[in-house]
Amino acid sequence: FYGSIMATGLFVSVEPDYIVPMETTAEMSYEGHWHLPNMKAQETWAIMPSGEYGEVAVLDIACEVDHEDLQGMISSTSWNCVFDTPDVRPISENEKHGTPCSGVIAANTGNGVGAKSISNNHLKVQFLHIGYGSTAGGSFMTSDTICTRAINKAMDNPKCVAVSMSWGGGNTYPIFSNALNTARTTARGGKGIPFFASSGNQFSSDFNQNPAAYPAV
């Protein structure tokens, strides 16, 4: 068969297309998640109280709240801070960065779908949509007022235990920075909310990307 196909002169090469069986379950094993063993996640899960523990506010651009692995894991306190509406779903193909960022934190673990989350079903995501005009390259626009509105939403949420911001750049946000300082010291009845932000993709320890460079973060 190979000889007859190649003799036609129409093909450079012919190779068999092997059928490779997939895993029997969609959700990978704990060891199959590179980050979980490195973070000693299982050790943390063992000492966490049973049931829902809290919510993490994710400031990003849109979230596919209907994703099969996020069912029941997106808080009703989520808000579109760009348009001041409750709908945080993407309006274009480029507005999906918030979906994996939410999944890393709160993907439904143990449902046989997708991936395990670092919270092991102890956290939900309060998704706060802060971006618009997203491009295929990942950039988007936001504003001081929009970001500050998001922090106020996080502060108003008594279940919010942390804020995640997987974005940044060289812009300055004076009002937003003040809001971070306020939330860091006064939220949760004075306990404060811890803030985490991306320091960039340049592998540099000397960074000046905001909001990561702000003192409250």
PDB file of C-alpha atoms in Angstrom:
ATOM      1  CA  PHE A   1       0.000   0.000   0.000  1.00  0.00           C
ATOM      2  CA  TYR A   2       2.809   2.394   0.944  1.00  0.00           C
ATOM      3  CA  GLY A   3       4.647   1.673  -2.300  1.00  0.00           C
ATOM      4  CA  SER A   4       1.585   2.212  -4.449  1.00  0.00           C
ATOM      5  CA  ILE A   5       0.790   5.531  -2.743  1.00  0.00           C
ATOM      6  CA  MET A   6       4.362   6.862  -3.052  1.00  0.00           C
ATOM      7  CA  ALA A   7       4.564   5.702  -6.695  1.00  0.00           C
ATOM      8  CA  THR A   8       1.911   8.239  -7.634  1.00  0.00           C
ATOM      9  CA  GLY A   9       4.402  11.040  -7.015  1.00  0.00           C
ATOM     10  CA  LEU A  10       1.716  13.060  -5.289  1.00  0.00           C
ATOM     11  CA  PHE A  11       3.049  12.633  -1.740  1.00  0.00           C
ATOM     12  CA  VAL A  12       6.291  13.561   0.010  1.00  0.00           C
ATOM     13  CA  SER A  13       5.683  11.031   2.777  1.00  0.00           C
ATOM     14  CA  VAL A  14       2.988   8.752   4.137  1.00  0.00           C
ATOM     15  CA  GLU A  15       2.750   7.872   7.832  1.00  0.00           C
ATOM     16  CA  PRO A  16       0.169   5.954   9.877  1.00  0.00           C
ATOM     17  CA  ASP A  17      -2.189   8.078  11.973  1.00  0.00           C
ATOM     18  CA  TYR A  18      -2.110   6.284  15.325  1.00  0.00           C
ATOM     19  CA  ILE A  19      -5.185   6.509  17.546  1.00  0.00           C
ATOM     20  CA  VAL A  20      -4.117   7.502  21.068  1.00  0.00           C
ATOM     21  CA  PRO A  21      -6.604   6.807  23.877  1.00  0.00           C
ATOM     22  CA  MET A  22      -7.238   9.707  26.263  1.00  0.00           C
ATOM     23  CA  GLU A  23      -7.325   9.460  30.066  1.00  0.00           C
ATOM     24  CA  THR A  24     -10.379   7.663  31.372  1.00  0.00           C
ATOM     25  CA  THR A  25     -11.307  10.723  33.444  1.00  0.00           C
ATOM     26  CA  ALA A  26     -11.085  14.326  32.312  1.00  0.00           C
ATOM     27  CA  GLU A  27      -9.762  15.627  35.627  1.00  0.00           C
ATOM     28  CA  MET A  28      -6.046  14.871  35.957  1.00  0.00           C
ATOM     29  CA  SER A  29      -4.383  13.371  39.008  1.00  0.00           C
ATOM     30  CA  TYR A  30      -2.957  15.575  41.769  1.00  0.00           C
ATOM     31  CA  GLU A  31       0.587  14.784  40.622  1.00  0.00           C
ATOM     32  CA  GLY A  32      -0.409  15.729  37.081  1.00  0.00           C
ATOM     33  CA  HIS A  33      -0.811  19.335  38.195  1.00  0.00           C
ATOM     34  CA  TRP A  34       2.716  20.745  38.216  1.00  0.00           C
ATOM     35  CA  HIS A  35       1.953  23.612  40.595  1.00  0.00           C
ATOM     36  CA  LEU A  36      -0.046  21.808  43.288  1.00  0.00           C
ATOM     37  CA  PRO A  37       2.710  19.528  44.682  1.00  0.00           C
ATOM     38  CA  ASN A  38       5.193  22.402  44.437  1.00  0.00           C
ATOM     39  CA  MET A  39       2.861  24.565  46.538  1.00  0.00           C
ATOM     40  CA  LYS A  40       2.238  21.698  48.984  1.00  0.00           C
ATOM     41  CA  ALA A  41      -1.452  22.191  48.348  1.00  0.00           C
ATOM     42  CA  GLN A  42      -2.487  18.814  49.730  1.00  0.00           C
ATOM     43  CA  GLU A  43      -0.866  19.620  53.075  1.00  0.00           C
ATOM     44  CA  THR A  44      -2.869  22.848  53.199  1.00  0.00           C
ATOM     45  CA  TRP A  45      -6.141  21.133  52.313  1.00  0.00           C
ATOM     46  CA  ALA A  46      -5.659  18.731  55.215  1.00  0.00           C
ATOM     47  CA  ILE A  47      -5.771  21.544  57.788  1.00  0.00           C
ATOM     48  CA  MET A  48      -8.522  23.665  56.206  1.00  0.00           C
ATOM     49  CA  PRO A  49     -11.997  23.584  57.772  1.00  0.00           C
ATOM     50  CA  SER A  50     -14.700  21.713  55.906  1.00  0.00           C
ATOM     51  CA  GLY A  51     -17.116  23.548  53.664  1.00  0.00           C
ATOM     52  CA  GLU A  52     -16.785  26.847  51.863  1.00  0.00           C
ATOM     53  CA  TYR A  53     -14.096  29.059  53.383  1.00  0.00           C
ATOM     54  CA  GLY A  54     -14.353  32.319  51.484  1.00  0.00           C
ATOM     55  CA  GLU A  55     -14.040  34.115  48.162  1.00  0.00           C
ATOM     56  CA  VAL A  56     -11.148  35.536  46.157  1.00  0.00           C
ATOM     57  CA  ALA A  57     -11.844  38.679  44.165  1.00  0.00           C
ATOM     58  CA  VAL A  58     -10.341  38.329  40.690  1.00  0.00           C
ATOM     59  CA  LEU A  59      -9.833  41.634  38.869  1.00  0.00           C
ATOM     60  CA  ASP A  60      -9.533  40.767  35.196  1.00  0.00           C
ATOM     61  CA  ILE A  61     -11.210  40.994  31.800  1.00  0.00           C
ATOM     62  CA  ALA A  62     -14.307  38.793  31.532  1.00  0.00           C
ATOM     63  CA  CYS A  63     -14.992  35.285  32.743  1.00  0.00           C
ATOM     64  CA  GLU A  64     -16.882  32.433  31.087  1.00  0.00           C
ATOM     65  CA  VAL A  65     -19.093  31.887  34.112  1.00  0.00           C
ATOM     66  CA  ASP A  66     -20.956  29.112  32.270  1.00  0.00           C
ATOM     67  CA  HIS A  67     -17.755  27.059  31.847  1.00  0.00           C
ATOM     68  CA  GLU A  68     -18.392  23.446  32.852  1.00  0.00           C
ATOM     69  CA  ASP A  69     -15.562  23.468  35.426  1.00  0.00           C
ATOM     70  CA  LEU A  70     -16.708  26.717  37.062  1.00  0.00           C
ATOM     71  CA  GLN A  71     -20.283  25.670  37.802  1.00  0.00           C
ATOM     72  CA  GLY A  72     -21.229  26.828  41.281  1.00  0.00           C
ATOM     73  CA  MET A  73     -17.803  28.412  41.819  1.00  0.00           C
ATOM     74  CA  ILE A  74     -18.485  31.990  40.646  1.00  0.00           C
ATOM     75  CA  SER A  75     -19.930  34.202  43.384  1.00  0.00           C
ATOM     76  CA  SER A  76     -23.213  36.057  42.983  1.00  0.00           C
ATOM     77  CA  THR A  77     -21.287  39.144  44.147  1.00  0.00           C
ATOM     78  CA  SER A  78     -19.373  39.243  40.830  1.00  0.00           C
ATOM     79  CA  TRP A  79     -19.694  42.537  38.968  1.00  0.00           C
ATOM     80  CA  ASN A  80     -18.843  44.185  35.669  1.00  0.00           C
ATOM     81  CA  CYS A  81     -17.075  47.323  36.887  1.00  0.00           C
ATOM     82  CA  VAL A  82     -16.707  48.655  33.325  1.00  0.00           C
ATOM     83  CA  PHE A  83     -20.419  48.866  32.551  1.00  0.00           C
ATOM     84  CA  ASP A  84     -21.650  48.719  36.176  1.00  0.00           C
ATOM     85  CA  THR A  85     -23.782  45.621  35.554  1.00  0.00           C
ATOM     86  CA  PRO A  86     -23.770  42.066  36.990  1.00  0.00           C
ATOM     87  CA  ASP A  87     -22.854  40.382  33.653  1.00  0.00           C
ATOM     88  CA  VAL A  88     -19.119  39.540  33.537  1.00  0.00           C
ATOM     89  CA  ARG A  89     -19.250  37.264  30.468  1.00  0.00           C
ATOM     90  CA  PRO A  90     -16.909  37.990  27.515  1.00  0.00           C
ATOM     91  CA  ILE A  91     -18.246  40.001  24.600  1.00  0.00           C
ATOM     92  CA  SER A  92     -15.460  38.954  22.220  1.00  0.00           C
ATOM     93  CA  GLU A  93     -13.077  36.040  21.660  1.00  0.00           C
ATOM     94  CA  ASN A  94     -10.260  38.108  23.192  1.00  0.00           C
ATOM     95  CA  GLU A  95     -12.013  38.550  26.536  1.00  0.00           C
ATOM     96  CA  LYS A  96     -11.339  35.207  28.185  1.00  0.00           C
ATOM     97  CA  HIS A  97      -8.206  35.741  30.273  1.00  0.00           C
ATOM     98  CA  GLY A  98     -10.267  35.798  33.440  1.00  0.00           C
ATOM     99  CA  THR A  99     -11.537  32.259  32.865  1.00  0.00           C
ATOM    100  CA  PRO A 100      -8.264  30.368  33.494  1.00  0.00           C
ATOM    101  CA  CYS A 101      -7.329  32.839  36.245  1.00  0.00           C
ATOM    102  CA  SER A 102     -10.581  31.943  37.995  1.00  0.00           C
ATOM    103  CA  GLY A 103     -10.111  28.244  37.297  1.00  0.00           C
ATOM    104  CA  VAL A 104      -6.673  28.096  38.905  1.00  0.00           C
ATOM    105  CA  ILE A 105      -8.269  29.397  42.098  1.00  0.00           C
ATOM    106  CA  ALA A 106     -11.688  27.773  42.126  1.00  0.00           C
ATOM    107  CA  ALA A 107     -12.238  25.169  39.395  1.00  0.00           C
ATOM    108  CA  ASN A 108     -14.677  22.582  40.693  1.00  0.00           C
ATOM    109  CA  THR A 109     -12.407  19.842  42.063  1.00  0.00           C
ATOM    110  CA  GLY A 110     -13.601  16.244  42.015  1.00  0.00           C
ATOM    111  CA  ASN A 111     -16.207  16.662  39.280  1.00  0.00           C
ATOM    112  CA  GLY A 112     -14.259  14.675  36.682  1.00  0.00           C
ATOM    113  CA  VAL A 113     -13.946  17.714  34.435  1.00  0.00           C
ATOM    114  CA  GLY A 114     -10.973  19.898  33.534  1.00  0.00           C
ATOM    115  CA  ALA A 115      -8.515  20.535  36.341  1.00  0.00           C
ATOM    116  CA  LYS A 116      -8.155  20.696  40.095  1.00  0.00           C
ATOM    117  CA  SER A 117      -8.004  24.113  41.756  1.00  0.00           C
ATOM    118  CA  ILE A 118      -5.657  25.290  44.488  1.00  0.00           C
ATOM    119  CA  SER A 119      -8.639  25.807  46.812  1.00  0.00           C
ATOM    120  CA  ASN A 120     -10.015  22.268  46.564  1.00  0.00           C
ATOM    121  CA  ASN A 121     -13.579  23.682  46.632  1.00  0.00           C
ATOM    122  CA  HIS A 122     -12.914  25.863  49.700  1.00  0.00           C
ATOM    123  CA  LEU A 123     -13.082  29.102  47.701  1.00  0.00           C
ATOM    124  CA  LYS A 124     -15.328  30.785  45.191  1.00  0.00           C
ATOM    125  CA  VAL A 125     -14.347  33.593  42.827  1.00  0.00           C
ATOM    126  CA  GLN A 126     -15.851  37.051  43.091  1.00  0.00           C
ATOM    127  CA  PHE A 127     -15.140  38.048  39.495  1.00  0.00           C
ATOM    128  CA  LEU A 128     -14.718  41.788  39.015  1.00  0.00           C
ATOM    129  CA  HIS A 129     -14.575  42.714  35.324  1.00  0.00           C
ATOM    130  CA  ILE A 130     -12.200  45.698  34.988  1.00  0.00           C
ATOM    131  CA  GLY A 131     -11.047  45.618  31.333  1.00  0.00           C
ATOM    132  CA  TYR A 132     -12.326  46.484  27.876  1.00  0.00           C
ATOM    133  CA  GLY A 133     -10.951  46.689  24.343  1.00  0.00           C
ATOM    134  CA  SER A 134      -8.951  43.485  24.743  1.00  0.00           C
ATOM    135  CA  THR A 135      -6.706  42.474  21.850  1.00  0.00           C
ATOM    136  CA  ALA A 136      -5.544  39.079  20.609  1.00  0.00           C
ATOM    137  CA  GLY A 137      -2.150  39.831  22.168  1.00  0.00           C
ATOM    138  CA  GLY A 138      -3.673  40.072  25.629  1.00  0.00           C
ATOM    139  CA  SER A 139      -3.592  43.812  26.205  1.00  0.00           C
ATOM    140  CA  PHE A 140      -6.665  45.689  27.352  1.00  0.00           C
ATOM    141  CA  MET A 141      -7.696  49.072  28.710  1.00  0.00           C
ATOM    142  CA  THR A 142      -8.998  50.062  32.117  1.00  0.00           C
ATOM    143  CA  SER A 143      -9.125  53.175  34.272  1.00  0.00           C
ATOM    144  CA  ASP A 144      -8.466  54.468  37.766  1.00  0.00           C
ATOM    145  CA  THR A 145     -12.200  54.729  38.449  1.00  0.00           C
ATOM    146  CA  ILE A 146     -13.000  51.237  37.153  1.00  0.00           C
ATOM    147  CA  CYS A 147     -10.289  49.589  39.261  1.00  0.00           C
ATOM    148  CA  THR A 148     -11.311  51.553  42.351  1.00  0.00           C
ATOM    149  CA  ARG A 149     -14.929  50.476  41.834  1.00  0.00           C
ATOM    150  CA  ALA A 150     -13.706  46.868  41.849  1.00  0.00           C
ATOM    151  CA  ILE A 151     -11.823  47.282  45.125  1.00  0.00           C
ATOM    152  CA  ASN A 152     -14.898  48.838  46.709  1.00  0.00           C
ATOM    153  CA  LYS A 153     -16.897  45.783  45.588  1.00  0.00           C
ATOM    154  CA  ALA A 154     -14.304  43.490  47.171  1.00  0.00           C
ATOM    155  CA  MET A 155     -14.384  45.488  50.412  1.00  0.00           C
ATOM    156  CA  ASP A 156     -18.187  45.281  50.493  1.00  0.00           C
ATOM    157  CA  ASN A 157     -18.011  41.488  50.252  1.00  0.00           C
ATOM    158  CA  PRO A 158     -17.674  40.048  53.791  1.00  0.00           C
ATOM    159  CA  LYS A 159     -16.513  36.712  52.349  1.00  0.00           C
ATOM    160  CA  CYS A 160     -13.602  38.199  50.353  1.00  0.00           C
ATOM    161  CA  VAL A 161     -10.327  36.923  51.814  1.00  0.00           C
ATOM    162  CA  ALA A 162      -7.892  37.937  49.035  1.00  0.00           C
ATOM    163  CA  VAL A 163      -7.613  39.782  45.711  1.00  0.00           C
ATOM    164  CA  SER A 164      -5.876  38.442  42.601  1.00  0.00           C
ATOM    165  CA  MET A 165      -4.729  40.681  39.722  1.00  0.00           C
ATOM    166  CA  SER A 166      -3.015  38.848  36.859  1.00  0.00           C
ATOM    167  CA  TRP A 167      -2.214  41.956  34.814  1.00  0.00           C
ATOM    168  CA  GLY A 168      -0.157  45.113  34.948  1.00  0.00           C
ATOM    169  CA  GLY A 169       1.813  47.734  33.118  1.00  0.00           C
ATOM    170  CA  GLY A 170       3.515  51.068  33.371  1.00  0.00           C
ATOM    171  CA  ASN A 171       0.415  53.146  34.045  1.00  0.00           C
ATOM    172  CA  THR A 172      -0.194  54.809  37.402  1.00  0.00           C
ATOM    173  CA  TYR A 173      -3.518  54.709  39.235  1.00  0.00           C
ATOM    174  CA  PRO A 174      -3.455  57.158  42.184  1.00  0.00           C
ATOM    175  CA  ILE A 175      -7.090  56.629  43.285  1.00  0.00           C
ATOM    176  CA  PHE A 176      -6.791  52.875  42.835  1.00  0.00           C
ATOM    177  CA  SER A 177      -3.578  52.864  44.853  1.00  0.00           C
ATOM    178  CA  ASN A 178      -5.302  54.705  47.696  1.00  0.00           C
ATOM    179  CA  ALA A 179      -8.166  52.213  47.573  1.00  0.00           C
ATOM    180  CA  LEU A 180      -5.691  49.337  47.860  1.00  0.00           C
ATOM    181  CA  ASN A 181      -4.101  50.973  50.911  1.00  0.00           C
ATOM    182  CA  THR A 182      -7.498  51.424  52.533  1.00  0.00           C
ATOM    183  CA  ALA A 183      -8.621  47.856  51.855  1.00  0.00           C
ATOM    184  CA  ARG A 184      -5.276  46.457  52.977  1.00  0.00           C
ATOM    185  CA  THR A 185      -5.640  48.044  56.397  1.00  0.00           C
ATOM    186  CA  THR A 186      -9.371  48.407  57.115  1.00  0.00           C
ATOM    187  CA  ALA A 187     -11.290  45.670  55.245  1.00  0.00           C
ATOM    188  CA  ARG A 188     -12.610  42.555  56.974  1.00  0.00           C
ATOM    189  CA  GLY A 189     -13.176  44.425  60.218  1.00  0.00           C
ATOM    190  CA  GLY A 190      -9.599  45.666  60.361  1.00  0.00           C
ATOM    191  CA  LYS A 191      -7.913  42.402  59.330  1.00  0.00           C
ATOM    192  CA  GLY A 192      -7.296  43.771  55.846  1.00  0.00           C
ATOM    193  CA  ILE A 193      -7.360  42.039  52.473  1.00  0.00           C
ATOM    194  CA  PRO A 194      -4.083  40.662  51.028  1.00  0.00           C
ATOM    195  CA  PHE A 195      -3.419  41.654  47.416  1.00  0.00           C
ATOM    196  CA  PHE A 196      -1.533  39.626  44.811  1.00  0.00           C
ATOM    197  CA  ALA A 197      -0.553  40.885  41.346  1.00  0.00           C
ATOM    198  CA  SER A 198       1.491  39.765  38.368  1.00  0.00           C
ATOM    199  CA  SER A 199       5.023  41.189  38.381  1.00  0.00           C
ATOM    200  CA  GLY A 200       5.406  40.604  34.636  1.00  0.00           C
ATOM    201  CA  ASN A 201       6.680  37.916  32.296  1.00  0.00           C
ATOM    202  CA  GLN A 202      10.278  39.112  32.119  1.00  0.00           C
ATOM    203  CA  PHE A 203      11.697  36.975  34.966  1.00  0.00           C
ATOM    204  CA  SER A 204      13.026  40.124  36.627  1.00  0.00           C
ATOM    205  CA  SER A 205      13.332  40.621  40.376  1.00  0.00           C
ATOM    206  CA  ASP A 206      13.616  44.387  39.850  1.00  0.00           C
ATOM    207  CA  PHE A 207      10.187  45.292  38.507  1.00  0.00           C
ATOM    208  CA  ASN A 208       8.134  48.473  38.405  1.00  0.00           C
ATOM    209  CA  GLN A 209       4.892  47.156  36.955  1.00  0.00           C
ATOM    210  CA  ASN A 210       1.674  48.405  38.543  1.00  0.00           C
ATOM    211  CA  PRO A 211      -0.271  47.350  40.491  1.00  0.00           C
ATOM    212  CA  ALA A 212       2.377  44.838  41.587  1.00  0.00           C
ATOM    213  CA  ALA A 213       4.777  47.618  42.560  1.00  0.00           C
ATOM    214  CA  TYR A 214       2.313  49.364  44.870  1.00  0.00           C
ATOM    215  CA  PRO A 215       3.169  49.069  48.604  1.00  0.00           C
ATOM    216  CA  ALA A 216      -0.181  47.477  49.492  1.00  0.00           C
ATOM    217  CA  VAL A 217       0.374  44.604  47.034  1.00  0.00           C
TER     218      VAL A 217
END
